[in-house]
Amino acid sequence: MLAILALAWTIGGVVPPEMMSRASTVVQELKQVDAVYGSLNGGEVAHYVMISWKGSADYYAVYQVIPGDPEREERLQVIAATEEMAGQFTVAIRFASATTASFRVYECDEKGDKLSEDDPGARLDDVKTLPGKQQKPKLSYWYRSSNRVDLRIDSDGYSEGYQVRVEGAKGKKFTTKNVNGSAVSGSAALAVSLKPSYRGRVVHVKVRGYVNVGGVKKYGSWSDPYVYASSKKLKLSGYKDAITVSGLKVKNAKKKAIYISKKKNKGFKLAKKVGSKTGTVKVSQYGKKYVHSDRTYYVRVYYYYKLNGKLKKSEVYDQGKVYIKPTYFNLPVGY
């Protein structure tokens, strides 16, 4: 549902007699001046666009051009002039969701009838609300050797570009970057590379779309965050039928889980879970199996974080390979 609000004056207020004469001026400088999402003048939370124009008529009728049919228009409201306006008019138009619209403004009488059927009015196209809330970024690739992470942003088919924000678990901002978007295809995706990838902590990555209004970027709401965690550098060593895992301290990680397998890509069994303060741990068993010397094992470490009060596991994990050195005994000569 669409509605319109007059800003800084009351429709139906007292109009001075000297302003009641038929106006002959045309609508001038019709333009979009803002876009917001929220509540205006105590109204419902929605998308709003603000348009303004100049003129000296007593009344103006604001119409929306019917999408897909430029020859048809729907009248939204009649705006009455007051002394306070001094020829400058601004109205807010409400939309239930993000959209692009066109409007036309005419001089009219008190009932909203045009002063002249030949009056073309003033038309304003490409009026944009703020973008809606975006989908959260998705992981494309985690670079274990170059301190870089690639993320994917799904285009909403509306925004003119996107802003990506990287922050800590408690909201500390690390970086913000803008990337060009595509308003052509809702299935398009944008690749965003973060370097550094901020290892050694829990990291939140959010995205929001923007549109340009009068050359100024106007931003929509932030997405839910994509969250990942990793160590600065995982270290593995093996001796006497055990594996030592160190470098486990990750800021704001609530716990860590160590998994072990004799194969690189499958067969991983839980070896041990440790708390947030543990930086080094020794394990000798995984699942129901035991670690043995003179063998090679693969290790994965997963990190857990809290989001909205719930414990979640990071999609990113650390991994490594370790050889367990055999234990030799020095026997006496001649034994």
Coordinates of C-alpha atoms in Angstrom, one line a residue:
M1 CA 0.0 0.0 0.0
L2 CA 1.3 3.4 -0.9
A3 CA 0.7 6.7 1.0
I4 CA 2.0 10.2 1.0
L5 CA 2.9 12.6 3.7
A6 CA 3.3 16.4 3.6
L7 CA 6.3 17.5 5.6
A8 CA 6.5 20.8 7.5
W9 CA 2.9 21.8 7.0
T10 CA -0.6 20.6 7.6
I11 CA -2.9 19.8 4.6
G12 CA -6.1 21.7 5.0
G13 CA -4.6 24.5 7.0
V14 CA -5.5 28.1 6.6
V15 CA -4.4 29.6 3.3
P16 CA -4.1 33.3 3.0
P17 CA -6.6 35.0 0.7
E18 CA -3.9 36.5 -1.5
M19 CA -2.7 33.0 -2.3
M20 CA -6.1 31.8 -3.5
S21 CA -5.8 33.3 -7.0
R22 CA -5.2 31.1 -10.1
A23 CA -1.5 30.4 -10.4
S24 CA 0.2 30.6 -13.8
T25 CA 3.7 29.3 -12.8
V26 CA 4.9 25.8 -13.7
V27 CA 6.4 23.2 -11.4
Q28 CA 10.1 23.8 -11.1
E29 CA 13.1 21.9 -9.9
L30 CA 11.2 18.6 -9.2
K31 CA 13.7 16.2 -7.8
Q32 CA 14.2 13.4 -5.3
V33 CA 15.9 14.7 -2.1
D34 CA 16.1 11.6 0.2
A35 CA 15.1 8.0 0.9
V36 CA 14.7 6.5 4.3
Y37 CA 13.5 3.3 6.0
G38 CA 11.7 3.7 9.3
S39 CA 8.8 5.6 10.8
L40 CA 7.9 9.2 9.8
N41 CA 5.6 11.4 11.9
G42 CA 4.6 8.4 14.0
G43 CA 3.6 6.4 11.0
E44 CA 4.3 2.8 10.3
V45 CA 7.8 1.5 9.6
A46 CA 8.2 1.4 5.8
H47 CA 10.2 2.6 2.8
Y48 CA 9.9 6.4 2.2
V49 CA 11.1 8.6 -0.6
M50 CA 11.1 12.4 -0.4
I51 CA 10.5 14.5 -3.5
S52 CA 10.6 18.3 -3.7
W53 CA 9.7 21.1 -6.1
K54 CA 9.3 24.9 -6.3
G55 CA 6.3 26.8 -7.4
S56 CA 3.8 29.6 -6.4
A57 CA 0.5 27.8 -7.0
D58 CA -2.1 27.4 -4.3
Y59 CA -2.4 23.6 -4.7
Y60 CA -0.5 20.8 -6.3
A61 CA -1.6 17.3 -7.2
V62 CA 1.0 14.5 -6.9
Y63 CA 0.5 11.5 -9.2
Q64 CA 2.3 8.2 -9.5
V65 CA 2.9 6.9 -13.0
I66 CA 1.5 3.4 -13.2
P67 CA 4.5 0.9 -13.6
G68 CA 4.5 -0.6 -17.0
D69 CA 2.0 1.9 -18.4
P70 CA 3.5 5.4 -18.7
E71 CA 0.2 6.8 -20.1
R72 CA -1.7 6.1 -16.9
E73 CA -1.4 7.9 -13.6
E74 CA -2.8 7.5 -10.1
R75 CA -3.4 10.6 -8.0
L76 CA -1.9 10.2 -4.5
Q77 CA -2.7 13.5 -2.7
V78 CA -3.4 17.2 -3.0
I79 CA -0.9 19.5 -1.4
A80 CA -2.0 22.9 -0.2
A81 CA 0.3 25.9 0.1
T82 CA 0.8 27.8 3.4
E83 CA 2.8 30.9 4.2
E84 CA 5.6 28.9 5.8
M85 CA 6.4 27.1 2.6
A86 CA 7.6 30.1 0.7
G87 CA 7.2 28.3 -2.6
Q88 CA 9.2 25.2 -1.6
F89 CA 7.4 21.9 -1.3
T90 CA 8.5 18.6 0.1
V91 CA 6.5 15.4 0.4
A92 CA 7.3 11.9 1.7
I93 CA 5.7 8.9 -0.2
R94 CA 5.5 5.5 1.5
F95 CA 6.1 2.1 -0.1
A96 CA 5.7 -1.3 1.5
S97 CA 8.9 -2.6 -0.1
A98 CA 11.9 -1.5 -2.1
T99 CA 11.0 -0.2 -5.5
T100 CA 11.7 2.4 -8.2
A101 CA 8.8 4.8 -9.1
S102 CA 7.9 7.7 -11.4
F103 CA 5.8 10.7 -10.4
R104 CA 4.2 13.7 -12.0
V105 CA 3.2 16.9 -10.2
Y106 CA 0.5 19.3 -11.5
E107 CA -0.9 22.6 -10.5
C108 CA -4.5 22.1 -9.4
D109 CA -7.5 23.5 -7.6
E110 CA -8.7 22.7 -4.1
K111 CA -10.4 19.6 -5.3
G112 CA -7.4 18.3 -7.1
D113 CA -8.6 19.1 -10.7
K114 CA -5.8 20.3 -13.0
L115 CA -5.9 24.0 -13.7
S116 CA -5.4 23.2 -17.4
E117 CA -5.9 19.9 -19.2
D118 CA -3.1 21.0 -21.5
D119 CA -0.7 21.2 -18.6
P120 CA 2.0 18.5 -19.0
G121 CA 3.0 18.9 -15.3
A122 CA 6.5 18.0 -14.2
R123 CA 7.6 14.3 -14.3
L124 CA 10.3 12.7 -12.2
D125 CA 11.6 9.2 -13.0
D126 CA 13.9 6.7 -11.3
V127 CA 12.8 7.7 -7.8
K128 CA 14.3 4.9 -5.6
T129 CA 13.6 3.7 -2.1
L130 CA 16.4 2.4 0.0
P131 CA 17.3 -1.2 -0.8
G132 CA 15.9 -3.9 1.3
K133 CA 17.8 -6.0 3.8
Q134 CA 20.5 -8.1 1.9
Q135 CA 21.3 -11.8 2.1
K136 CA 24.3 -12.4 4.2
P137 CA 27.6 -13.0 2.3
K138 CA 28.7 -16.5 1.5
L139 CA 32.1 -18.2 1.6
S140 CA 33.7 -18.7 -1.8
Y141 CA 37.2 -19.8 -0.8
W142 CA 39.5 -19.7 2.2
Y143 CA 43.1 -19.3 1.3
R144 CA 45.1 -21.1 4.0
S145 CA 48.5 -20.0 2.7
S146 CA 47.9 -16.3 1.8
N147 CA 45.9 -14.8 4.6
R148 CA 43.0 -14.0 2.2
V149 CA 39.3 -14.9 2.0
D150 CA 36.9 -14.7 -1.0
L151 CA 33.2 -14.0 -0.3
R152 CA 30.2 -13.9 -2.6
I153 CA 27.4 -11.4 -2.5
D154 CA 24.2 -12.2 -4.3
S155 CA 22.8 -9.2 -6.2
D156 CA 19.3 -8.1 -5.3
G157 CA 18.8 -6.8 -8.9
Y158 CA 18.0 -3.4 -7.5
S159 CA 20.9 -1.8 -5.6
E160 CA 23.4 0.3 -7.6
G161 CA 26.3 -1.0 -5.4
Y162 CA 27.1 -2.6 -2.1
Q163 CA 29.1 -1.8 1.0
V164 CA 30.9 -4.6 2.9
R165 CA 31.8 -4.2 6.5
V166 CA 34.2 -6.4 8.5
E167 CA 34.1 -6.3 12.2
G168 CA 35.0 -8.2 15.4
A169 CA 32.6 -10.2 17.4
K170 CA 31.8 -7.2 19.6
G171 CA 31.3 -4.8 16.8
K172 CA 34.7 -3.2 16.4
K173 CA 35.1 -2.1 12.8
F174 CA 38.1 -3.5 10.9
T175 CA 37.4 -2.2 7.4
T176 CA 34.6 -1.0 5.1
K177 CA 34.7 -1.2 1.3
N178 CA 32.3 -0.4 -1.5
V179 CA 31.9 -2.7 -4.5
N180 CA 30.0 -2.0 -7.7
G181 CA 26.7 -3.9 -8.0
S182 CA 24.4 -4.9 -10.8
A183 CA 20.8 -3.8 -10.9
V184 CA 20.2 -5.9 -14.0
S185 CA 19.9 -9.5 -12.8
G186 CA 18.8 -10.8 -9.4
S187 CA 20.9 -13.9 -10.0
A188 CA 24.2 -12.0 -10.4
A189 CA 26.9 -12.4 -7.8
L190 CA 29.8 -10.3 -6.8
A191 CA 33.2 -11.5 -5.6
V192 CA 34.7 -9.7 -2.7
S193 CA 38.2 -10.4 -1.5
L194 CA 39.3 -9.6 2.0
K195 CA 43.1 -9.3 2.6
P196 CA 44.1 -9.7 5.3
S197 CA 41.5 -12.2 6.4
Y198 CA 41.9 -11.2 10.1
R199 CA 43.0 -14.5 11.4
G200 CA 43.2 -15.3 15.1
R201 CA 39.7 -14.1 16.0
V202 CA 36.0 -14.4 15.3
V203 CA 35.1 -12.2 12.3
H204 CA 31.7 -10.9 11.2
V205 CA 31.2 -9.8 7.6
K206 CA 28.0 -7.9 6.6
V207 CA 26.7 -6.3 3.5
R208 CA 24.2 -3.6 2.6
G209 CA 23.0 -2.2 -0.7
Y210 CA 22.9 1.5 -1.7
V211 CA 21.3 3.8 -4.3
N212 CA 22.4 7.2 -5.4
V213 CA 20.1 10.1 -4.6
G214 CA 21.3 13.5 -5.9
G215 CA 24.9 12.1 -6.2
V216 CA 24.9 10.9 -2.5
K217 CA 24.9 7.2 -1.6
K218 CA 21.9 6.2 0.5
Y219 CA 22.3 2.8 2.2
G220 CA 19.8 0.1 3.1
S221 CA 19.9 -2.2 6.1
W222 CA 22.8 -4.4 7.0
S223 CA 22.5 -8.1 6.3
D224 CA 22.9 -10.7 9.0
P225 CA 26.6 -11.4 9.4
Y226 CA 28.6 -14.2 7.8
V227 CA 30.8 -15.4 10.7
Y228 CA 34.1 -17.3 10.6
A229 CA 37.0 -18.0 12.9
S230 CA 40.6 -19.3 12.5
S231 CA 43.9 -19.4 14.3
K232 CA 46.8 -17.2 13.4
K233 CA 49.0 -20.2 12.8
L234 CA 48.1 -23.8 13.7
K235 CA 51.2 -25.9 14.9
L236 CA 51.3 -29.6 15.0
S237 CA 53.9 -32.0 16.4
G238 CA 54.0 -35.7 17.2
Y239 CA 55.9 -37.9 19.6
K240 CA 55.4 -41.0 21.8
D241 CA 52.0 -42.0 20.3
A242 CA 50.5 -38.5 20.7
I243 CA 49.8 -35.3 18.7
T244 CA 50.4 -31.9 20.2
V245 CA 48.2 -29.1 18.8
S246 CA 49.2 -25.5 19.6
G247 CA 48.2 -22.0 18.4
L248 CA 44.6 -22.6 19.4
K249 CA 44.0 -19.2 21.0
V250 CA 41.3 -17.5 18.9
K251 CA 39.8 -14.2 20.2
N252 CA 36.1 -14.6 21.1
A253 CA 36.0 -18.3 20.2
K254 CA 34.0 -20.1 22.9
K255 CA 35.5 -23.5 22.3
K256 CA 37.5 -25.6 19.8
A257 CA 37.1 -29.1 18.6
I258 CA 40.0 -31.2 17.3
Y259 CA 39.4 -34.0 14.8
I260 CA 41.9 -36.6 13.5
S261 CA 42.0 -39.0 10.6
K262 CA 44.6 -41.1 8.8
K263 CA 43.1 -39.9 5.5
K264 CA 43.3 -36.4 4.1
N265 CA 39.7 -35.8 3.2
K266 CA 37.5 -38.3 5.2
G267 CA 37.3 -40.4 8.2
F268 CA 37.8 -37.6 10.8
K269 CA 36.8 -38.5 14.4
L270 CA 36.6 -36.2 17.4
A271 CA 39.7 -36.3 19.5
K272 CA 39.0 -33.6 22.0
K273 CA 37.0 -30.4 22.8
V274 CA 38.7 -27.6 24.7
G275 CA 37.6 -24.2 26.1
S276 CA 38.3 -20.7 25.0
K277 CA 41.4 -20.2 27.1
T278 CA 43.3 -23.3 26.0
G279 CA 46.1 -22.7 23.5
T280 CA 47.8 -26.1 23.5
V281 CA 46.5 -29.6 23.8
K282 CA 47.9 -33.1 23.5
V283 CA 45.7 -35.9 22.1
S284 CA 46.4 -39.6 21.8
Q285 CA 43.0 -40.9 20.9
Y286 CA 40.4 -40.0 18.3
G287 CA 37.0 -41.7 18.3
K288 CA 37.7 -45.2 19.5
K289 CA 41.1 -45.3 17.8
Y290 CA 44.6 -44.5 19.2
V291 CA 47.4 -42.5 17.7
H292 CA 50.5 -44.6 17.0
S293 CA 54.1 -43.7 16.3
D294 CA 55.7 -43.9 12.8
R295 CA 52.4 -42.9 11.1
T296 CA 51.0 -39.8 9.5
Y297 CA 47.8 -38.2 10.6
Y298 CA 45.6 -35.3 9.4
V299 CA 44.2 -32.8 11.9
R300 CA 41.3 -30.4 11.6
V301 CA 40.3 -27.8 14.2
Y302 CA 36.8 -26.2 14.3
Y303 CA 36.0 -23.1 16.2
Y304 CA 32.7 -22.2 17.9
Y305 CA 31.3 -18.8 18.5
K306 CA 28.1 -17.3 19.9
L307 CA 25.6 -15.4 17.6
N308 CA 22.3 -14.1 19.1
G309 CA 22.9 -16.2 22.1
K310 CA 23.3 -19.5 20.2
L311 CA 26.5 -21.5 19.9
K312 CA 27.5 -22.0 16.2
K313 CA 30.4 -23.7 14.4
S314 CA 32.6 -21.8 12.0
E315 CA 32.4 -23.0 8.4
V316 CA 36.1 -22.2 8.1
Y317 CA 38.5 -24.6 9.9
D318 CA 42.2 -25.0 10.3
Q319 CA 43.9 -28.1 9.1
G320 CA 47.4 -29.7 9.0
K321 CA 49.4 -32.9 8.6
V322 CA 51.7 -34.4 11.2
Y323 CA 54.1 -37.4 11.3
I324 CA 54.4 -39.2 14.7
K325 CA 58.0 -39.9 15.2
P326 CA 58.9 -43.4 16.3
T327 CA 60.3 -44.1 19.8
Y328 CA 63.7 -45.8 19.8
F329 CA 65.3 -47.5 22.7
N330 CA 69.1 -47.6 23.2
L331 CA 69.9 -51.2 24.1
P332 CA 73.3 -52.2 25.7
V333 CA 76.0 -53.5 23.4
G334 CA 75.8 -57.3 23.1
Y335 CA 72.3 -57.5 24.3

